[in-house]
Amino acid sequence: MSNQPQFNPADCRIEEITSAEELQQMVKSVAAQIDAYYAEIGAPEILLVCILKGAEIFHADLLRELKTPAKIDFMQVSSYVGTASSGELTIYKDLILDITGQHVLLVEDIIDSGLTLSLLLDRLSKRGPASLKLCAAFDKKEARKQPLEVDFAGMVVPDKFLVGYGLDYEEYFRGLPYLGELFLPDAQ
Ligand code: IMP
Ligand code: MG
């Protein structure tokens, strides 16, 4: 056991930024853009890839709004910037399905520096998908360190520490139905 004092989520304050109702509207609007895009390029189906853990909620909501036939798969990765400035990608859980010739849509919770997703897009593009696109519920545009365009973004959010709707702090708060800014106890 560590000597660190136990973090107590009940001591935190969370200020709502986006309500559950607004998030549901956001999902509908993103799903409509996605349906329109794949109809336009004539893709009969897509592979909707959930980037664990944060995208779990958004991925499930999106899946139920899309009209385009969708298969699903899951991936868990993290990026780390060490001595190599380009960063390194660690894959904790890889896809089960073969993406060769598939229209792949990655679903992420939030794009912050952009490092994780640019490394992941680079890696997956080598597996020969018919197309590879990125969708994110939240885009922290001003925090970008790596040039990265989000093909389908739910909403642009401020560069603050956000929780809820899948986003966590120390694994807590993912289940909040709204998006909020987190204030830790010593910062109150
Ligand atoms: P990046 O774009 O490589 O910096 O990493 C994005 C990842 O960092 C996201 O998938 C989240 O897991 C995490 N992250 C970034 N900003 C926040 C936040 O405000 N709250 C919770 N997690 C965040
Ligand atoms: Mg994440």
Coordinates of N, CA, C and O and ligand atoms in Angstrom, one line a residue:
M1 N 0.8 -1.2 0.0 CA 0.0 0.0 0.0 C 0.9 1.3 0.0 O 1.9 1.3 0.6
S2 N 0.4 2.3 -0.7 CA 1.2 3.5 -0.7 C 0.9 4.3 0.5 O -0.1 4.2 1.2
N3 N 1.9 5.3 0.8 CA 1.7 6.2 1.9 C 0.9 7.4 1.6 O 0.6 8.3 2.4
Q4 N 0.6 7.5 0.3 CA -0.2 8.7 -0.2 C -1.6 8.8 0.5 O -2.2 7.8 0.7
P5 N -2.0 10.0 0.9 CA -3.3 10.1 1.5 C -4.3 9.7 0.4 O -4.2 10.0 -0.7
Q6 N -5.4 9.0 0.9 CA -6.4 8.5 -0.1 C -7.1 9.7 -0.7 O -7.5 10.7 0.0
F7 N -7.3 9.7 -2.0 CA -8.0 10.8 -2.7 C -9.5 10.5 -2.5 O -10.0 9.4 -2.7
N8 N -10.2 11.5 -2.1 CA -11.6 11.4 -1.8 C -12.4 12.2 -2.8 O -12.4 13.4 -2.7
P9 N -13.1 11.6 -3.8 CA -13.8 12.3 -4.8 C -14.9 13.2 -4.2 O -15.2 14.3 -4.8
A10 N -15.4 12.9 -3.0 CA -16.4 13.7 -2.4 C -15.9 15.1 -1.9 O -16.7 16.0 -1.7
D11 N -14.6 15.2 -1.8 CA -14.1 16.5 -1.4 C -13.9 17.5 -2.6 O -13.5 18.6 -2.4
C12 N -14.1 17.0 -3.8 CA -13.9 17.9 -5.0 C -15.2 18.7 -5.3 O -16.3 18.2 -5.0
R13 N -15.0 19.8 -6.0 CA -16.1 20.6 -6.5 C -16.1 20.4 -8.0 O -15.1 20.5 -8.6
I14 N -17.3 20.3 -8.6 CA -17.4 20.2 -10.0 C -18.4 21.2 -10.5 O -19.5 21.2 -10.1
E15 N -17.9 22.0 -11.4 CA -18.8 23.1 -12.0 C -19.3 22.6 -13.4 O -18.4 22.4 -14.3
E16 N -20.6 22.5 -13.6 CA -21.1 22.0 -14.9 C -20.8 23.0 -16.0 O -20.9 24.2 -15.9
I17 N -20.3 22.4 -17.1 CA -20.0 23.2 -18.3 C -21.0 22.9 -19.4 O -21.5 23.8 -20.0
T18 N -21.4 21.6 -19.5 CA -22.3 21.2 -20.5 C -23.3 20.2 -19.9 O -22.9 19.2 -19.3
S19 N -24.6 20.5 -20.0 CA -25.6 19.6 -19.4 C -25.7 18.3 -20.2 O -25.4 18.2 -21.3
A20 N -26.4 17.3 -19.5 CA -26.6 16.0 -20.1 C -27.5 16.2 -21.4 O -27.3 15.5 -22.4
E21 N -28.5 17.1 -21.3 CA -29.3 17.3 -22.5 C -28.6 17.9 -23.6 O -28.7 17.5 -24.8
E22 N -27.7 18.9 -23.4 CA -26.8 19.4 -24.4 C -25.9 18.4 -25.0 O -25.6 18.4 -26.2
L23 N -25.4 17.5 -24.2 CA -24.5 16.4 -24.7 C -25.3 15.5 -25.6 O -24.8 15.0 -26.6
Q24 N -26.6 15.2 -25.3 CA -27.4 14.3 -26.2 C -27.6 15.0 -27.5 O -27.6 14.3 -28.6
Q25 N -27.8 16.3 -27.5 CA -28.0 17.1 -28.8 C -26.7 17.0 -29.6 O -26.7 16.9 -30.8
M26 N -25.5 17.1 -28.9 CA -24.2 17.1 -29.5 C -24.1 15.7 -30.2 O -23.6 15.7 -31.4
V27 N -24.4 14.7 -29.5 CA -24.3 13.3 -30.1 C -25.2 13.2 -31.4 O -24.7 12.7 -32.4
K28 N -26.4 13.7 -31.3 CA -27.2 13.6 -32.5 C -26.6 14.4 -33.7 O -26.7 13.9 -34.8
S29 N -26.1 15.6 -33.4 CA -25.5 16.4 -34.5 C -24.3 15.7 -35.1 O -24.1 15.7 -36.3
V30 N -23.4 15.2 -34.2 CA -22.2 14.5 -34.7 C -22.6 13.2 -35.6 O -22.1 13.0 -36.7
A31 N -23.6 12.5 -35.1 CA -24.1 11.3 -35.8 C -24.6 11.7 -37.2 O -24.3 11.0 -38.2
A32 N -25.3 12.8 -37.3 CA -25.9 13.2 -38.6 C -24.7 13.6 -39.5 O -24.8 13.2 -40.7
Q33 N -23.7 14.2 -39.0 CA -22.5 14.6 -39.9 C -21.8 13.3 -40.4 O -21.4 13.2 -41.5
I34 N -21.7 12.4 -39.5 CA -21.0 11.1 -39.8 C -21.8 10.3 -40.9 O -21.3 9.9 -41.9
D35 N -23.1 10.2 -40.7 CA -24.0 9.5 -41.6 C -23.9 10.2 -43.0 O -23.8 9.5 -44.0
A36 N -23.9 11.5 -43.0 CA -23.9 12.3 -44.3 C -22.5 12.0 -45.0 O -22.5 11.8 -46.2
Y37 N -21.4 12.0 -44.2 CA -20.1 11.8 -44.8 C -20.0 10.4 -45.5 O -19.6 10.3 -46.6
Y38 N -20.4 9.4 -44.7 CA -20.2 8.0 -45.3 C -21.2 7.7 -46.4 O -20.9 6.9 -47.3
A39 N -22.3 8.3 -46.3 CA -23.3 8.2 -47.5 C -22.6 8.8 -48.7 O -22.7 8.2 -49.8
E40 N -22.0 10.0 -48.5 CA -21.4 10.7 -49.7 C -20.3 9.9 -50.3 O -20.2 9.9 -51.5
I41 N -19.5 9.3 -49.5 CA -18.3 8.5 -50.1 C -18.8 7.1 -50.5 O -18.0 6.3 -51.0
G42 N -20.0 6.7 -50.2 CA -20.6 5.4 -50.6 C -20.0 4.3 -49.8 O -19.9 3.1 -50.3
A43 N -19.7 4.5 -48.5 CA -19.3 3.4 -47.7 C -20.5 2.7 -47.2 O -21.4 3.3 -46.6
P44 N -20.6 1.4 -47.4 CA -21.8 0.6 -47.0 C -21.8 0.4 -45.4 O -22.9 0.2 -44.9
E45 N -20.7 0.4 -44.8 CA -20.6 0.2 -43.3 C -19.4 0.8 -42.8 O -18.4 1.0 -43.5
I46 N -19.3 1.0 -41.5 CA -18.1 1.5 -40.8 C -17.7 0.6 -39.7 O -18.5 -0.2 -39.1
L47 N -16.5 0.7 -39.2 CA -16.0 0.1 -38.0 C -15.8 1.2 -37.0 O -14.9 2.0 -37.1
L48 N -16.6 1.2 -36.0 CA -16.6 2.3 -34.9 C -15.7 1.8 -33.8 O -16.1 0.9 -33.0
V49 N -14.5 2.4 -33.7 CA -13.5 1.9 -32.7 C -13.5 2.8 -31.5 O -13.3 4.0 -31.6
C50 N -13.8 2.2 -30.4 CA -13.8 3.0 -29.1 C -12.4 3.0 -28.5 O -11.8 1.9 -28.3
I51 N -11.9 4.2 -28.2 CA -10.6 4.3 -27.6 C -10.9 4.3 -26.0 O -11.4 5.3 -25.5
L52 N -10.6 3.2 -25.4 CA -10.8 3.1 -24.0 C -9.9 3.9 -23.2 O -8.8 4.2 -23.6
K53 N -10.2 4.3 -21.9 CA -11.5 4.0 -21.4 C -12.5 5.2 -21.6 O -13.7 5.0 -21.6
G54 N -12.0 6.4 -21.8 CA -12.8 7.6 -21.8 C -13.9 7.6 -22.8 O -14.9 8.3 -22.5
A55 N -13.7 7.0 -23.9 CA -14.8 7.1 -25.0 C -15.9 6.2 -24.8 O -16.9 6.2 -25.7
E56 N -15.9 5.4 -23.8 CA -17.0 4.3 -23.6 C -18.4 4.9 -23.7 O -19.2 4.3 -24.4
I57 N -18.6 6.0 -23.0 CA -20.0 6.5 -23.0 C -20.4 7.1 -24.3 O -21.4 6.9 -24.9
F58 N -19.5 8.0 -24.9 CA -19.7 8.6 -26.2 C -19.9 7.6 -27.3 O -20.8 7.7 -28.1
H59 N -19.1 6.6 -27.3 CA -19.1 5.5 -28.3 C -20.5 4.8 -28.3 O -21.1 4.6 -29.3
A60 N -20.9 4.5 -27.1 CA -22.2 3.8 -27.0 C -23.4 4.7 -27.4 O -24.3 4.2 -28.1
D61 N -23.3 6.0 -27.0 CA -24.3 6.9 -27.4 C -24.4 7.1 -29.0 O -25.4 7.1 -29.6
L62 N -23.2 7.3 -29.5 CA -23.0 7.5 -31.0 C -23.5 6.3 -31.7 O -24.3 6.4 -32.7
L63 N -23.2 5.1 -31.3 CA -23.6 3.9 -31.9 C -25.1 3.8 -32.1 O -25.6 3.3 -33.1
R64 N -25.8 4.3 -31.0 CA -27.2 4.2 -31.1 C -27.9 5.3 -31.9 O -29.1 5.2 -32.1
E65 N -27.1 6.3 -32.2 CA -27.7 7.4 -33.1 C -27.4 7.2 -34.5 O -28.1 7.7 -35.4
L66 N -26.3 6.5 -34.9 CA -25.9 6.3 -36.3 C -26.9 5.5 -37.1 O -27.4 4.5 -36.6
K67 N -27.1 5.9 -38.3 CA -28.0 5.2 -39.2 C -27.1 4.3 -40.1 O -27.5 3.2 -40.6
T68 N -25.8 4.7 -40.3 CA -24.9 3.9 -41.1 C -24.6 2.6 -40.3 O -24.4 2.6 -39.1
P69 N -24.7 1.4 -41.0 CA -24.4 0.1 -40.3 C -23.0 0.2 -39.7 O -22.1 0.5 -40.4
A70 N -22.9 -0.2 -38.5 CA -21.6 -0.1 -37.8 C -21.2 -1.4 -37.0 O -22.1 -1.9 -36.3
K71 N -20.0 -1.8 -37.2 CA -19.4 -2.9 -36.4 C -18.6 -2.1 -35.3 O -18.3 -1.0 -35.5
I72 N -18.3 -2.8 -34.2 CA -17.6 -2.1 -33.2 C -16.3 -2.9 -32.7 O -16.3 -4.1 -32.9
D73 N -15.3 -2.2 -32.3 CA -14.2 -2.8 -31.7 C -13.6 -1.8 -30.7 O -14.0 -0.7 -30.6
F74 N -12.6 -2.3 -29.9 CA -12.1 -1.5 -28.8 C -10.5 -1.5 -28.8 O -9.9 -2.5 -29.2
M75 N -10.0 -0.4 -28.4 CA -8.5 -0.3 -28.3 C -8.2 0.5 -27.1 O -8.9 1.5 -26.7
Q76 N -7.1 0.2 -26.4 CA -6.6 1.0 -25.3 C -5.2 1.3 -25.5 O -4.3 0.4 -25.6
V77 N -4.8 2.6 -25.5 CA -3.5 3.0 -25.8 C -3.1 4.1 -24.8 O -3.9 4.8 -24.2
S78 N -1.8 4.4 -24.8 CA -1.4 5.7 -24.1 C -0.1 6.1 -24.8 O 0.6 5.3 -25.4
S79 N 0.2 7.4 -24.7 CA 1.4 8.0 -25.3 C 2.3 8.5 -24.2 O 1.8 8.9 -23.1
Y80 N 3.5 8.5 -24.5 CA 4.5 9.0 -23.6 C 5.6 9.7 -24.3 O 6.1 9.3 -25.3
V81 N 5.9 10.9 -23.8 CA 7.0 11.7 -24.4 C 8.2 11.5 -23.6 O 8.3 12.0 -22.4
G82 N 9.2 10.8 -24.1 CA 10.5 10.6 -23.3 C 11.5 11.4 -24.0 O 11.3 12.6 -24.3
T83 N 12.6 10.8 -24.3 CA 13.7 11.5 -25.0 C 13.4 11.8 -26.4 O 13.8 12.8 -27.0
A84 N 12.6 10.9 -27.1 CA 12.2 11.1 -28.4 C 11.1 12.1 -28.5 O 10.1 11.9 -27.9
S85 N 11.3 13.2 -29.1 CA 10.3 14.3 -29.1 C 9.0 13.9 -29.8 O 7.9 14.4 -29.5
S86 N 9.1 12.9 -30.7 CA 7.9 12.4 -31.4 C 6.9 11.6 -30.5 O 5.8 11.5 -30.8
G87 N 7.5 11.1 -29.4 CA 6.6 10.4 -28.4 C 6.5 8.9 -28.8 O 6.9 8.5 -29.9
E88 N 6.1 8.1 -27.9 CA 6.0 6.7 -28.1 C 4.6 6.2 -27.7 O 4.0 6.7 -26.8
L89 N 4.1 5.3 -28.5 CA 2.7 4.8 -28.3 C 2.8 3.4 -27.6 O 3.5 2.5 -28.1
T90 N 2.0 3.2 -26.5 CA 1.9 1.9 -25.9 C 0.5 1.4 -26.2 O -0.4 2.1 -25.9
I91 N 0.4 0.2 -26.7 CA -0.9 -0.5 -27.0 C -1.1 -1.5 -25.9 O -0.5 -2.5 -25.8
Y92 N -2.1 -1.2 -25.0 CA -2.5 -2.1 -23.9 C -3.5 -3.1 -24.4 O -3.5 -4.3 -24.0
K93 N -4.4 -2.7 -25.3 CA -5.3 -3.6 -25.9 C -5.5 -3.3 -27.3 O -5.8 -2.1 -27.7
D94 N -5.2 -4.2 -28.2 CA -5.3 -4.0 -29.6 C -6.7 -4.4 -30.2 O -7.5 -5.1 -29.5
L95 N -7.0 -4.0 -31.4 CA -8.2 -4.4 -32.1 C -8.3 -5.9 -32.2 O -7.2 -6.5 -32.4
I96 N -9.5 -6.5 -32.2 CA -9.6 -7.9 -32.5 C -9.9 -8.1 -34.0 O -9.4 -9.0 -34.7
L97 N -10.6 -7.1 -34.6 CA -11.0 -7.2 -36.0 C -9.8 -6.7 -36.9 O -9.1 -5.8 -36.5
D98 N -9.7 -7.3 -38.1 CA -8.8 -6.9 -39.1 C -9.4 -5.7 -39.8 O -10.5 -5.7 -40.3
I99 N -8.6 -4.6 -39.9 CA -9.2 -3.3 -40.5 C -8.8 -3.2 -41.9 O -9.2 -2.2 -42.5
T100 N -8.1 -4.1 -42.5 CA -7.8 -4.0 -43.9 C -9.0 -3.8 -44.8 O -10.0 -4.6 -44.7
G101 N -9.1 -2.8 -45.6 CA -10.2 -2.5 -46.5 C -11.5 -2.0 -45.8 O -12.5 -1.8 -46.4
Q102 N -11.4 -1.7 -44.5 CA -12.5 -1.2 -43.7 C -12.5 0.3 -43.6 O -11.5 0.9 -43.6
H103 N -13.7 0.9 -43.5 CA -13.9 2.3 -43.2 C -13.8 2.4 -41.7 O -14.8 2.1 -41.0
V104 N -12.7 2.9 -41.2 CA -12.5 2.9 -39.7 C -12.7 4.3 -39.2 O -12.2 5.3 -39.7
L105 N -13.6 4.4 -38.1 CA -13.8 5.7 -37.5 C -13.4 5.5 -36.0 O -14.0 4.8 -35.2
L106 N -12.3 6.2 -35.6 CA -11.9 6.2 -34.2 C -12.7 7.1 -33.4 O -13.0 8.3 -33.8
V107 N -13.2 6.6 -32.3 CA -14.0 7.5 -31.4 C -13.2 7.7 -30.1 O -12.9 6.8 -29.3
E108 N -12.9 9.0 -29.8 CA -12.1 9.4 -28.7 C -13.0 10.3 -27.8 O -13.9 11.0 -28.3
D109 N -12.6 10.4 -26.5 CA -13.3 11.3 -25.6 C -12.9 12.7 -25.8 O -13.8 13.5 -26.2
I110 N -11.6 13.0 -25.7 CA -11.2 14.3 -25.8 C -9.8 14.4 -26.5 O -9.0 13.5 -26.2
I111 N -9.6 15.4 -27.3 CA -8.3 15.5 -27.9 C -7.6 16.7 -27.2 O -8.2 17.8 -27.2
D112 N -6.5 16.5 -26.6 CA -5.8 17.5 -25.8 C -4.6 18.0 -26.6 O -4.7 18.8 -27.5
S113 N -3.4 17.4 -26.2 CA -2.2 17.8 -27.0 C -2.2 17.2 -28.4 O -1.6 17.8 -29.3
G114 N -3.0 16.2 -28.6 CA -3.1 15.5 -29.9 C -2.1 14.5 -30.2 O -2.1 13.8 -31.2
L115 N -1.2 14.3 -29.2 CA -0.1 13.3 -29.4 C -0.6 11.9 -29.5 O -0.2 11.2 -30.4
T116 N -1.4 11.5 -28.6 CA -1.9 10.1 -28.6 C -2.5 9.7 -29.9 O -2.2 8.7 -30.5
L117 N -3.4 10.5 -30.4 CA -4.2 10.2 -31.6 C -3.3 10.3 -32.8 O -3.5 9.6 -33.8
S118 N -2.4 11.3 -32.9 CA -1.6 11.3 -34.1 C -0.7 10.1 -34.2 O -0.5 9.5 -35.3
L119 N -0.2 9.6 -33.0 CA 0.6 8.4 -33.1 C -0.2 7.2 -33.5 O 0.2 6.3 -34.2
L120 N -1.5 7.1 -32.9 CA -2.4 6.0 -33.2 C -2.8 6.0 -34.7 O -2.8 4.9 -35.3
L121 N -3.1 7.2 -35.2 CA -3.5 7.2 -36.6 C -2.4 6.8 -37.5 O -2.6 6.0 -38.5
D122 N -1.2 7.2 -37.2 CA -0.1 6.8 -38.0 C 0.1 5.3 -37.9 O 0.3 4.6 -39.0
R123 N -0.1 4.7 -36.8 CA 0.1 3.2 -36.6 C -1.0 2.5 -37.4 O -0.7 1.5 -38.1
L124 N -2.2 2.9 -37.3 CA -3.3 2.2 -37.9 C -3.4 2.3 -39.4 O -3.8 1.5 -40.1
S125 N -2.9 3.5 -39.9 CA -2.9 3.7 -41.3 C -2.0 2.7 -42.1 O -2.3 2.4 -43.2
K126 N -1.1 2.1 -41.3 CA -0.2 1.1 -42.0 C -0.9 -0.3 -42.1 O -0.3 -1.2 -42.7
R127 N -2.1 -0.4 -41.5 CA -2.8 -1.7 -41.6 C -3.8 -1.7 -42.8 O -4.6 -2.7 -42.9
G128 N -3.7 -0.7 -43.7 CA -4.5 -0.7 -44.9 C -6.0 -0.6 -44.8 O -6.7 -1.2 -45.5
P129 N -6.5 0.4 -44.0 CA -7.9 0.6 -43.9 C -8.4 1.3 -45.2 O -7.5 2.0 -45.9
A130 N -9.6 1.1 -45.6 CA -10.1 1.8 -46.8 C -10.2 3.3 -46.5 O -9.9 4.2 -47.4
S131 N -10.5 3.7 -45.3 CA -10.4 5.1 -44.8 C -10.2 5.1 -43.3 O -10.6 4.1 -42.7
L132 N -9.7 6.2 -42.8 CA -9.4 6.3 -41.4 C -9.7 7.7 -40.9 O -9.1 8.6 -41.3
K133 N -10.8 7.8 -40.1 CA -11.2 9.1 -39.6 C -11.2 9.2 -38.1 O -11.3 8.1 -37.4
L134 N -11.3 10.4 -37.6 CA -11.3 10.6 -36.2 C -12.5 11.4 -35.7 O -12.8 12.5 -36.3
C135 N -13.1 10.9 -34.7 CA -14.3 11.6 -34.1 C -14.0 11.8 -32.6 O -13.4 10.9 -32.0
A136 N -14.2 13.0 -32.0 CA -14.0 13.2 -30.6 C -15.2 14.0 -30.0 O -15.7 14.9 -30.7
A137 N -15.6 13.6 -28.8 CA -16.7 14.3 -28.2 C -16.2 15.8 -27.9 O -17.0 16.7 -28.2
F138 N -15.0 15.9 -27.4 CA -14.5 17.2 -27.0 C -13.2 17.5 -27.6 O -12.3 16.6 -27.7
D139 N -13.0 18.8 -28.1 CA -11.8 19.2 -28.7 C -11.2 20.4 -27.9 O -11.7 21.5 -27.9
K140 N -10.1 20.1 -27.2 CA -9.4 21.2 -26.5 C -8.4 21.8 -27.4 O -7.2 21.6 -27.3
K141 N -8.9 22.5 -28.4 CA -8.1 23.1 -29.5 C -6.9 23.8 -29.1 O -5.8 23.7 -29.7
E142 N -7.0 24.7 -28.1 CA -5.9 25.6 -27.7 C -4.8 24.8 -27.0 O -3.7 25.4 -26.7
A143 N -5.0 23.5 -26.6 CA -4.0 22.8 -25.9 C -3.1 22.0 -26.9 O -2.2 21.2 -26.4
R144 N -3.4 22.1 -28.2 CA -2.7 21.2 -29.2 C -1.2 21.5 -29.2 O -0.8 22.6 -29.3
K145 N -0.4 20.3 -29.2 CA 1.0 20.4 -29.3 C 1.4 19.8 -30.6 O 2.5 20.0 -31.1
Q146 N 0.5 18.9 -31.1 CA 0.8 18.2 -32.4 C -0.3 18.6 -33.4 O -1.5 18.6 -33.0
P147 N 0.0 19.0 -34.6 CA -1.1 19.4 -35.5 C -2.0 18.2 -35.8 O -1.5 17.1 -36.2
L148 N -3.2 18.3 -35.4 CA -4.1 17.2 -35.6 C -5.5 17.7 -35.8 O -6.0 18.5 -35.0
E149 N -6.1 17.4 -37.0 CA -7.5 17.8 -37.3 C -8.5 16.7 -36.8 O -8.2 15.5 -37.1
V150 N -9.5 17.1 -36.1 CA -10.5 16.1 -35.7 C -11.6 16.2 -36.9 O -12.1 17.3 -37.1
D151 N -11.9 15.1 -37.5 CA -12.8 15.1 -38.6 C -14.2 15.4 -38.2 O -15.0 16.1 -38.8
F152 N -14.6 14.8 -37.0 CA -16.0 15.0 -36.5 C -15.8 15.4 -35.0 O -15.5 14.5 -34.2
A153 N -16.0 16.6 -34.7 CA -15.8 17.0 -33.3 C -17.2 17.5 -32.7 O -17.9 18.2 -33.3
G154 N -17.5 17.0 -31.5 CA -18.7 17.3 -30.8 C -18.7 18.8 -30.4 O -19.6 19.5 -30.9
M155 N -17.8 19.2 -29.6 CA -17.7 20.6 -29.2 C -16.3 21.0 -28.8 O -15.5 20.1 -28.3
V156 N -15.9 22.2 -29.1 CA -14.6 22.8 -28.7 C -14.8 23.1 -27.2 O -15.8 23.7 -26.8
V157 N -13.8 22.7 -26.4 CA -13.9 23.0 -24.9 C -12.7 23.8 -24.5 O -11.6 23.7 -25.1
P158 N -12.8 24.5 -23.3 CA -11.7 25.3 -22.8 C -10.6 24.4 -22.3 O -10.8 23.2 -21.9
D159 N -9.4 24.9 -22.2 CA -8.2 24.2 -21.7 C -8.2 24.1 -20.2 O -7.4 24.8 -19.5
K160 N -9.2 23.4 -19.7 CA -9.4 23.2 -18.2 C -9.4 21.7 -17.9 O -9.6 20.9 -18.8
F161 N -9.3 21.3 -16.6 CA -9.4 19.9 -16.4 C -10.9 19.5 -16.2 O -11.6 19.9 -15.3
L162 N -11.3 18.7 -17.2 CA -12.7 18.3 -17.3 C -13.0 16.9 -16.9 O -12.2 16.0 -17.1
V163 N -14.2 16.7 -16.3 CA -14.6 15.3 -15.9 C -16.0 15.1 -16.3 O -16.8 16.0 -16.5
G164 N -16.4 13.8 -16.3 CA -17.8 13.4 -16.6 C -17.9 13.0 -18.0 O -17.0 13.2 -18.8
Y165 N -19.0 12.4 -18.4 CA -19.3 11.8 -19.7 C -18.1 11.0 -20.2 O -17.7 11.2 -21.3
G166 N -17.6 10.2 -19.3 CA -16.5 9.3 -19.7 C -15.1 9.8 -19.2 O -14.2 9.0 -19.0
L167 N -15.0 11.1 -19.0 CA -13.7 11.7 -18.6 C -13.5 11.5 -17.1 O -14.4 11.7 -16.3
D168 N -12.2 11.2 -16.7 CA -12.0 10.9 -15.3 C -10.9 11.8 -14.7 O -10.1 12.4 -15.4
Y169 N -10.9 11.7 -13.4 CA -9.7 12.1 -12.6 C -9.4 11.0 -11.7 O -10.3 10.6 -10.9
E170 N -8.2 10.4 -11.8 CA -7.9 9.2 -10.9 C -8.9 8.1 -11.0 O -9.3 7.5 -10.0
E171 N -9.5 8.0 -12.2 CA -10.5 7.0 -12.5 C -11.9 7.3 -11.9 O -12.9 6.5 -12.1
Y172 N -12.1 8.4 -11.3 CA -13.4 8.8 -10.7 C -14.1 9.7 -11.7 O -13.5 10.3 -12.6
F173 N -15.4 9.9 -11.5 CA -16.3 10.8 -12.2 C -16.7 10.5 -13.6 O -17.4 11.2 -14.3
R174 N -16.3 9.3 -14.2 CA -16.6 9.0 -15.5 C -18.1 8.9 -15.8 O -18.6 9.1 -16.8
G175 N -18.8 8.5 -14.7 CA -20.3 8.2 -14.9 C -21.1 9.5 -14.8 O -22.4 9.4 -14.9
L176 N -20.6 10.6 -14.5 CA -21.4 11.8 -14.4 C -22.0 12.1 -15.8 O -21.4 12.0 -16.8
P177 N -23.3 12.3 -15.8 CA -24.0 12.5 -17.1 C -23.7 13.8 -17.8 O -24.1 14.0 -19.0
Y178 N -23.1 14.7 -17.1 CA -22.8 16.0 -17.7 C -21.3 16.2 -17.7 O -20.5 15.4 -17.2
L179 N -20.8 17.3 -18.4 CA -19.4 17.6 -18.5 C -19.1 18.8 -17.5 O -19.9 19.8 -17.5
G180 N -18.1 18.6 -16.7 CA -17.8 19.7 -15.7 C -16.4 20.0 -15.5 O -15.5 19.1 -15.9
E181 N -16.1 21.1 -14.9 CA -14.7 21.4 -14.6 C -14.4 21.0 -13.2 O -15.2 21.2 -12.3
L182 N -13.3 20.3 -13.0 CA -12.9 19.8 -11.7 C -12.1 20.7 -10.9 O -11.1 21.3 -11.4
F183 N -12.4 20.9 -9.6 CA -11.6 21.7 -8.7 C -11.2 20.8 -7.5 O -12.1 20.3 -6.8
L184 N -10.0 20.6 -7.4 CA -9.5 19.7 -6.3 C -9.6 20.4 -5.0 O -9.6 21.6 -4.9
P185 N -9.6 19.6 -3.9 CA -9.9 20.2 -2.5 C -8.9 21.3 -2.2 O -9.3 22.4 -1.7
D186 N -7.6 21.2 -2.4 CA -6.6 22.2 -2.0 C -6.6 23.4 -2.9 O -6.0 24.4 -2.5
A187 N -7.4 23.4 -4.0 CA -7.5 24.5 -4.9 C -8.7 25.3 -4.6 O -9.0 26.3 -5.3
Q188 N -9.5 24.9 -3.6 CA -10.8 25.6 -3.4 C -10.7 26.8 -2.5 O -9.8 26.8 -1.6
Ligands
IMP1 P1 -3.5 13.9 -25.7 O1 -4.4 14.5 -26.8 O2 -2.5 12.9 -26.3 O3 -2.9 15.0 -24.9 O4 -4.3 13.0 -24.7 C1 -5.7 13.0 -24.7 C2 -6.1 12.1 -23.5 O5 -5.8 12.7 -22.3 C3 -7.6 11.9 -23.5 O6 -7.9 10.7 -24.2 C4 -7.9 11.8 -22.1 O7 -7.8 10.5 -21.6 C5 -6.8 12.6 -21.4 N1 -7.3 14.0 -21.1 C6 -7.0 15.1 -21.7 N2 -7.6 16.2 -21.2 C7 -8.4 15.7 -20.2 C8 -9.3 16.3 -19.3 O8 -9.6 17.5 -19.2 N3 -10.0 15.5 -18.4 C9 -9.7 14.1 -18.4 N4 -8.9 13.5 -19.2 C10 -8.2 14.3 -20.1
MG2 MG -8.4 8.7 -23.4

